[in-house]
Short mmCIF file of N, CA and C in Angstrom, two decimals:
data_model
loop_
_atom_site.label_atom_id
_atom_site.label_comp_id
_atom_site.label_asym_id
_atom_site.label_seq_id
_atom_site.Cartn_x
_atom_site.Cartn_y
_atom_site.Cartn_z
N MET A 517 -0.56 31.60 -28.40
CA MET A 517 -0.90 32.70 -27.51
C MET A 517 -2.38 33.02 -27.68
N SER A 518 -3.09 32.92 -26.64
CA SER A 518 -4.52 33.17 -26.71
C SER A 518 -4.82 34.60 -26.28
N PHE A 519 -5.83 35.13 -26.90
CA PHE A 519 -6.26 36.50 -26.57
C PHE A 519 -7.27 36.45 -25.44
N ARG A 520 -7.03 37.20 -24.40
CA ARG A 520 -7.97 37.25 -23.28
C ARG A 520 -8.55 38.64 -23.16
N ARG A 521 -9.82 38.70 -22.94
CA ARG A 521 -10.48 39.98 -22.74
C ARG A 521 -10.12 40.52 -21.36
N PRO A 522 -9.96 41.85 -21.25
CA PRO A 522 -9.63 42.41 -19.94
C PRO A 522 -10.79 42.31 -18.96
N PHE A 523 -12.00 42.24 -19.49
CA PHE A 523 -13.18 42.14 -18.62
C PHE A 523 -13.98 40.92 -19.05
N PRO A 524 -14.65 40.30 -18.13
CA PRO A 524 -15.45 39.13 -18.51
C PRO A 524 -16.65 39.55 -19.36
N LYS A 525 -17.02 38.68 -20.26
CA LYS A 525 -18.17 38.94 -21.13
C LYS A 525 -19.44 38.74 -20.32
N VAL A 526 -20.28 39.77 -20.30
CA VAL A 526 -21.52 39.72 -19.51
C VAL A 526 -22.69 39.80 -20.47
N LYS A 527 -23.64 38.91 -20.31
CA LYS A 527 -24.84 38.95 -21.14
C LYS A 527 -25.89 39.79 -20.43
N ILE A 528 -26.45 40.73 -21.19
CA ILE A 528 -27.49 41.59 -20.64
C ILE A 528 -28.81 41.15 -21.26
N PRO A 529 -29.80 40.88 -20.44
CA PRO A 529 -31.10 40.50 -20.99
C PRO A 529 -31.69 41.65 -21.82
N ILE A 530 -32.43 41.31 -22.84
CA ILE A 530 -33.01 42.30 -23.74
C ILE A 530 -33.96 43.22 -23.00
N GLU A 531 -34.64 42.74 -22.00
CA GLU A 531 -35.59 43.55 -21.26
C GLU A 531 -34.91 44.71 -20.53
N ASP A 532 -33.64 44.55 -20.18
CA ASP A 532 -32.94 45.58 -19.42
C ASP A 532 -32.44 46.73 -20.29
N VAL A 533 -32.39 46.52 -21.58
CA VAL A 533 -31.89 47.56 -22.48
C VAL A 533 -33.03 48.51 -22.83
N SER A 534 -32.85 49.77 -22.52
CA SER A 534 -33.90 50.74 -22.84
C SER A 534 -33.67 51.30 -24.23
N GLU A 535 -34.73 51.48 -24.95
CA GLU A 535 -34.66 52.05 -26.28
C GLU A 535 -34.97 53.53 -26.20
N PRO A 536 -34.25 54.33 -26.97
CA PRO A 536 -34.56 55.77 -26.96
C PRO A 536 -35.94 56.02 -27.56
N THR A 537 -36.63 56.98 -27.00
CA THR A 537 -37.97 57.28 -27.50
C THR A 537 -37.91 57.95 -28.87
N ASP A 538 -36.91 58.79 -29.08
CA ASP A 538 -36.75 59.48 -30.36
C ASP A 538 -35.30 59.27 -30.82
N PRO A 539 -35.05 58.27 -31.67
CA PRO A 539 -33.67 57.94 -32.00
C PRO A 539 -32.91 59.06 -32.72
N LEU A 540 -33.58 59.90 -33.46
CA LEU A 540 -32.89 60.98 -34.18
C LEU A 540 -32.72 62.23 -33.34
N GLY A 541 -33.44 62.34 -32.28
CA GLY A 541 -33.40 63.55 -31.48
C GLY A 541 -34.26 64.63 -32.11
N LYS A 542 -34.36 65.73 -31.42
CA LYS A 542 -35.19 66.83 -31.90
C LYS A 542 -34.41 67.63 -32.94
N LEU A 543 -35.04 67.90 -34.08
CA LEU A 543 -34.40 68.69 -35.12
C LEU A 543 -34.36 70.16 -34.70
N LEU A 544 -33.25 70.81 -34.99
CA LEU A 544 -33.11 72.22 -34.65
C LEU A 544 -33.85 73.12 -35.63
N VAL A 545 -34.06 72.64 -36.84
CA VAL A 545 -34.80 73.40 -37.84
C VAL A 545 -35.90 72.52 -38.41
N SER A 546 -36.95 73.15 -38.89
CA SER A 546 -38.07 72.39 -39.43
C SER A 546 -37.78 71.95 -40.86
N GLU A 547 -38.59 71.05 -41.35
CA GLU A 547 -38.46 70.58 -42.73
C GLU A 547 -38.65 71.74 -43.71
N GLU A 548 -39.56 72.64 -43.39
CA GLU A 548 -39.81 73.80 -44.25
C GLU A 548 -38.57 74.69 -44.33
N GLU A 549 -37.91 74.91 -43.20
CA GLU A 549 -36.69 75.73 -43.19
C GLU A 549 -35.58 75.06 -43.99
N ILE A 550 -35.48 73.75 -43.90
CA ILE A 550 -34.48 73.02 -44.69
C ILE A 550 -34.76 73.18 -46.17
N HIS A 551 -36.03 73.06 -46.55
CA HIS A 551 -36.42 73.23 -47.96
C HIS A 551 -36.10 74.65 -48.44
N ASP A 552 -36.42 75.65 -47.61
CA ASP A 552 -36.11 77.04 -47.97
C ASP A 552 -34.61 77.25 -48.14
N PHE A 553 -33.83 76.68 -47.24
CA PHE A 553 -32.39 76.83 -47.31
C PHE A 553 -31.83 76.19 -48.58
N GLN A 554 -32.36 75.03 -48.95
CA GLN A 554 -31.90 74.37 -50.17
C GLN A 554 -32.23 75.21 -51.40
N GLY A 555 -33.39 75.87 -51.40
CA GLY A 555 -33.75 76.75 -52.50
C GLY A 555 -32.83 77.95 -52.58
N LYS A 556 -32.50 78.54 -51.43
CA LYS A 556 -31.59 79.68 -51.41
C LYS A 556 -30.19 79.28 -51.87
N LYS A 557 -29.77 78.09 -51.47
CA LYS A 557 -28.45 77.59 -51.88
C LYS A 557 -28.41 77.41 -53.40
N LYS A 558 -29.46 76.85 -53.97
CA LYS A 558 -29.52 76.65 -55.42
C LYS A 558 -29.51 77.99 -56.15
N CYS A 559 -30.26 78.96 -55.64
CA CYS A 559 -30.29 80.30 -56.23
C CYS A 559 -28.91 80.95 -56.16
N PHE A 560 -28.23 80.80 -55.04
CA PHE A 560 -26.90 81.37 -54.86
C PHE A 560 -25.91 80.74 -55.83
N GLN A 561 -25.99 79.43 -56.02
CA GLN A 561 -25.10 78.75 -56.95
C GLN A 561 -25.36 79.21 -58.38
N THR A 562 -26.62 79.46 -58.72
CA THR A 562 -26.96 79.97 -60.05
C THR A 562 -26.38 81.36 -60.25
N LEU A 563 -26.47 82.20 -59.22
CA LEU A 563 -25.89 83.54 -59.30
C LEU A 563 -24.38 83.49 -59.50
N LEU A 564 -23.72 82.60 -58.80
CA LEU A 564 -22.27 82.50 -58.93
C LEU A 564 -21.85 82.02 -60.31
N ALA A 565 -22.72 81.29 -60.98
CA ALA A 565 -22.40 80.81 -62.32
C ALA A 565 -22.49 81.93 -63.35
N HIS A 566 -23.23 82.98 -63.03
CA HIS A 566 -23.40 84.11 -63.95
C HIS A 566 -22.25 85.10 -63.74
N PRO A 567 -21.49 85.43 -64.80
CA PRO A 567 -20.30 86.27 -64.65
C PRO A 567 -20.58 87.66 -64.06
N GLU A 568 -21.62 88.33 -64.53
CA GLU A 568 -21.91 89.68 -64.04
C GLU A 568 -22.35 89.65 -62.58
N ALA A 569 -23.15 88.66 -62.23
CA ALA A 569 -23.60 88.53 -60.85
C ALA A 569 -22.42 88.23 -59.93
N ARG A 570 -21.47 87.43 -60.41
CA ARG A 570 -20.29 87.12 -59.61
C ARG A 570 -19.48 88.38 -59.34
N ILE A 571 -19.33 89.24 -60.34
CA ILE A 571 -18.59 90.49 -60.16
C ILE A 571 -19.28 91.37 -59.12
N GLN A 572 -20.60 91.50 -59.23
CA GLN A 572 -21.34 92.30 -58.25
C GLN A 572 -21.22 91.72 -56.85
N LEU A 573 -21.27 90.40 -56.75
CA LEU A 573 -21.15 89.75 -55.45
C LEU A 573 -19.77 90.01 -54.85
N GLU A 574 -18.73 89.88 -55.66
CA GLU A 574 -17.38 90.12 -55.16
C GLU A 574 -17.21 91.56 -54.70
N ARG A 575 -17.79 92.51 -55.43
CA ARG A 575 -17.73 93.91 -55.02
C ARG A 575 -18.46 94.11 -53.69
N SER A 576 -19.62 93.49 -53.57
CA SER A 576 -20.39 93.62 -52.32
C SER A 576 -19.64 93.02 -51.14
N LEU A 577 -19.01 91.87 -51.35
CA LEU A 577 -18.24 91.24 -50.28
C LEU A 577 -17.06 92.11 -49.87
N LYS A 578 -16.43 92.76 -50.85
CA LYS A 578 -15.31 93.65 -50.54
C LYS A 578 -15.80 94.85 -49.73
N ARG A 579 -16.95 95.42 -50.12
CA ARG A 579 -17.51 96.55 -49.37
C ARG A 579 -17.85 96.14 -47.94
N MET A 580 -18.43 94.96 -47.79
CA MET A 580 -18.77 94.48 -46.45
C MET A 580 -17.51 94.32 -45.60
N ALA A 581 -16.43 93.80 -46.19
CA ALA A 581 -15.19 93.62 -45.45
C ALA A 581 -14.62 94.97 -45.02
N LEU A 582 -14.70 95.97 -45.91
CA LEU A 582 -14.21 97.30 -45.56
C LEU A 582 -15.04 97.92 -44.44
N LEU A 583 -16.36 97.75 -44.50
CA LEU A 583 -17.22 98.28 -43.43
C LEU A 583 -16.98 97.57 -42.10
N GLU A 584 -16.78 96.25 -42.16
CA GLU A 584 -16.47 95.51 -40.93
C GLU A 584 -15.17 96.01 -40.32
N ASP A 585 -14.16 96.22 -41.17
CA ASP A 585 -12.87 96.74 -40.69
C ASP A 585 -13.06 98.11 -40.05
N LEU A 586 -13.84 98.96 -40.70
CA LEU A 586 -14.10 100.30 -40.17
C LEU A 586 -14.78 100.21 -38.80
N LEU A 587 -15.82 99.39 -38.69
CA LEU A 587 -16.53 99.25 -37.42
C LEU A 587 -15.62 98.71 -36.31
N ILE A 588 -14.83 97.72 -36.63
CA ILE A 588 -13.94 97.15 -35.62
C ILE A 588 -12.93 98.18 -35.15
N ARG A 589 -12.36 98.93 -36.09
CA ARG A 589 -11.35 99.92 -35.71
C ARG A 589 -11.97 101.06 -34.91
N VAL A 590 -13.20 101.44 -35.23
CA VAL A 590 -13.86 102.52 -34.48
C VAL A 590 -14.24 102.04 -33.08
N ILE A 591 -14.83 100.86 -32.98
CA ILE A 591 -15.32 100.38 -31.69
C ILE A 591 -14.18 99.92 -30.79
N VAL A 592 -13.28 99.10 -31.31
CA VAL A 592 -12.24 98.51 -30.48
C VAL A 592 -11.09 99.48 -30.23
N SER A 593 -10.61 100.12 -31.31
CA SER A 593 -9.42 100.97 -31.19
C SER A 593 -9.74 102.42 -30.90
N ASN A 594 -11.01 102.78 -30.92
CA ASN A 594 -11.43 104.17 -30.70
C ASN A 594 -10.80 105.14 -31.70
N GLU A 595 -10.60 104.67 -32.92
CA GLU A 595 -10.08 105.56 -33.96
C GLU A 595 -11.25 106.35 -34.54
N SER A 596 -10.93 107.51 -35.09
CA SER A 596 -11.99 108.30 -35.71
C SER A 596 -12.23 107.80 -37.13
N VAL A 597 -13.45 107.98 -37.59
CA VAL A 597 -13.81 107.54 -38.94
C VAL A 597 -12.98 108.30 -39.97
N GLU A 598 -12.77 109.59 -39.74
CA GLU A 598 -12.00 110.40 -40.68
C GLU A 598 -10.57 109.87 -40.80
N HIS A 599 -9.98 109.49 -39.67
CA HIS A 599 -8.61 108.96 -39.68
C HIS A 599 -8.55 107.65 -40.46
N ILE A 600 -9.53 106.79 -40.27
CA ILE A 600 -9.55 105.50 -40.96
C ILE A 600 -9.73 105.69 -42.46
N VAL A 601 -10.63 106.60 -42.86
CA VAL A 601 -10.86 106.85 -44.29
C VAL A 601 -9.61 107.44 -44.92
N ALA A 602 -8.95 108.38 -44.22
CA ALA A 602 -7.72 108.97 -44.75
C ALA A 602 -6.63 107.91 -44.88
N ASP A 603 -6.53 107.04 -43.90
CA ASP A 603 -5.54 105.96 -43.94
C ASP A 603 -5.82 105.02 -45.11
N ARG A 604 -7.09 104.71 -45.33
CA ARG A 604 -7.47 103.82 -46.43
C ARG A 604 -7.16 104.46 -47.78
N LYS A 605 -7.43 105.77 -47.92
CA LYS A 605 -7.12 106.48 -49.17
C LYS A 605 -5.62 106.48 -49.41
N GLN A 606 -4.84 106.66 -48.34
CA GLN A 606 -3.38 106.66 -48.47
C GLN A 606 -2.89 105.29 -48.95
N ARG A 607 -3.47 104.22 -48.42
CA ARG A 607 -3.08 102.87 -48.84
C ARG A 607 -3.48 102.61 -50.29
N ASP A 608 -4.62 103.16 -50.72
CA ASP A 608 -5.07 102.96 -52.10
C ASP A 608 -4.15 103.67 -53.09
N ILE A 609 -3.59 104.82 -52.67
CA ILE A 609 -2.69 105.57 -53.55
C ILE A 609 -1.38 104.81 -53.75
N GLU A 610 -0.89 104.18 -52.69
CA GLU A 610 0.40 103.48 -52.76
C GLU A 610 0.34 102.24 -53.55
#
């Protein structure tokens, strides 16, 4: 049983093939921004390795999540801030 291609094999002359002018495309960020980001990433990893800094970071992330929840409930649900705070205190007691 021989294998047959569904389409005939066509040879394209090399002159007809266009080469892209910029094979990588335009970068969305500059080399300097990439270098800065790598430095920030290294600093962040160093902070996470430190136990006290990790605790502070986790507390900050929890506060940010609570504030985001508060903003969403106020803006989307039109709840009052006092009602949300009272509800949160009630949940903390339970």
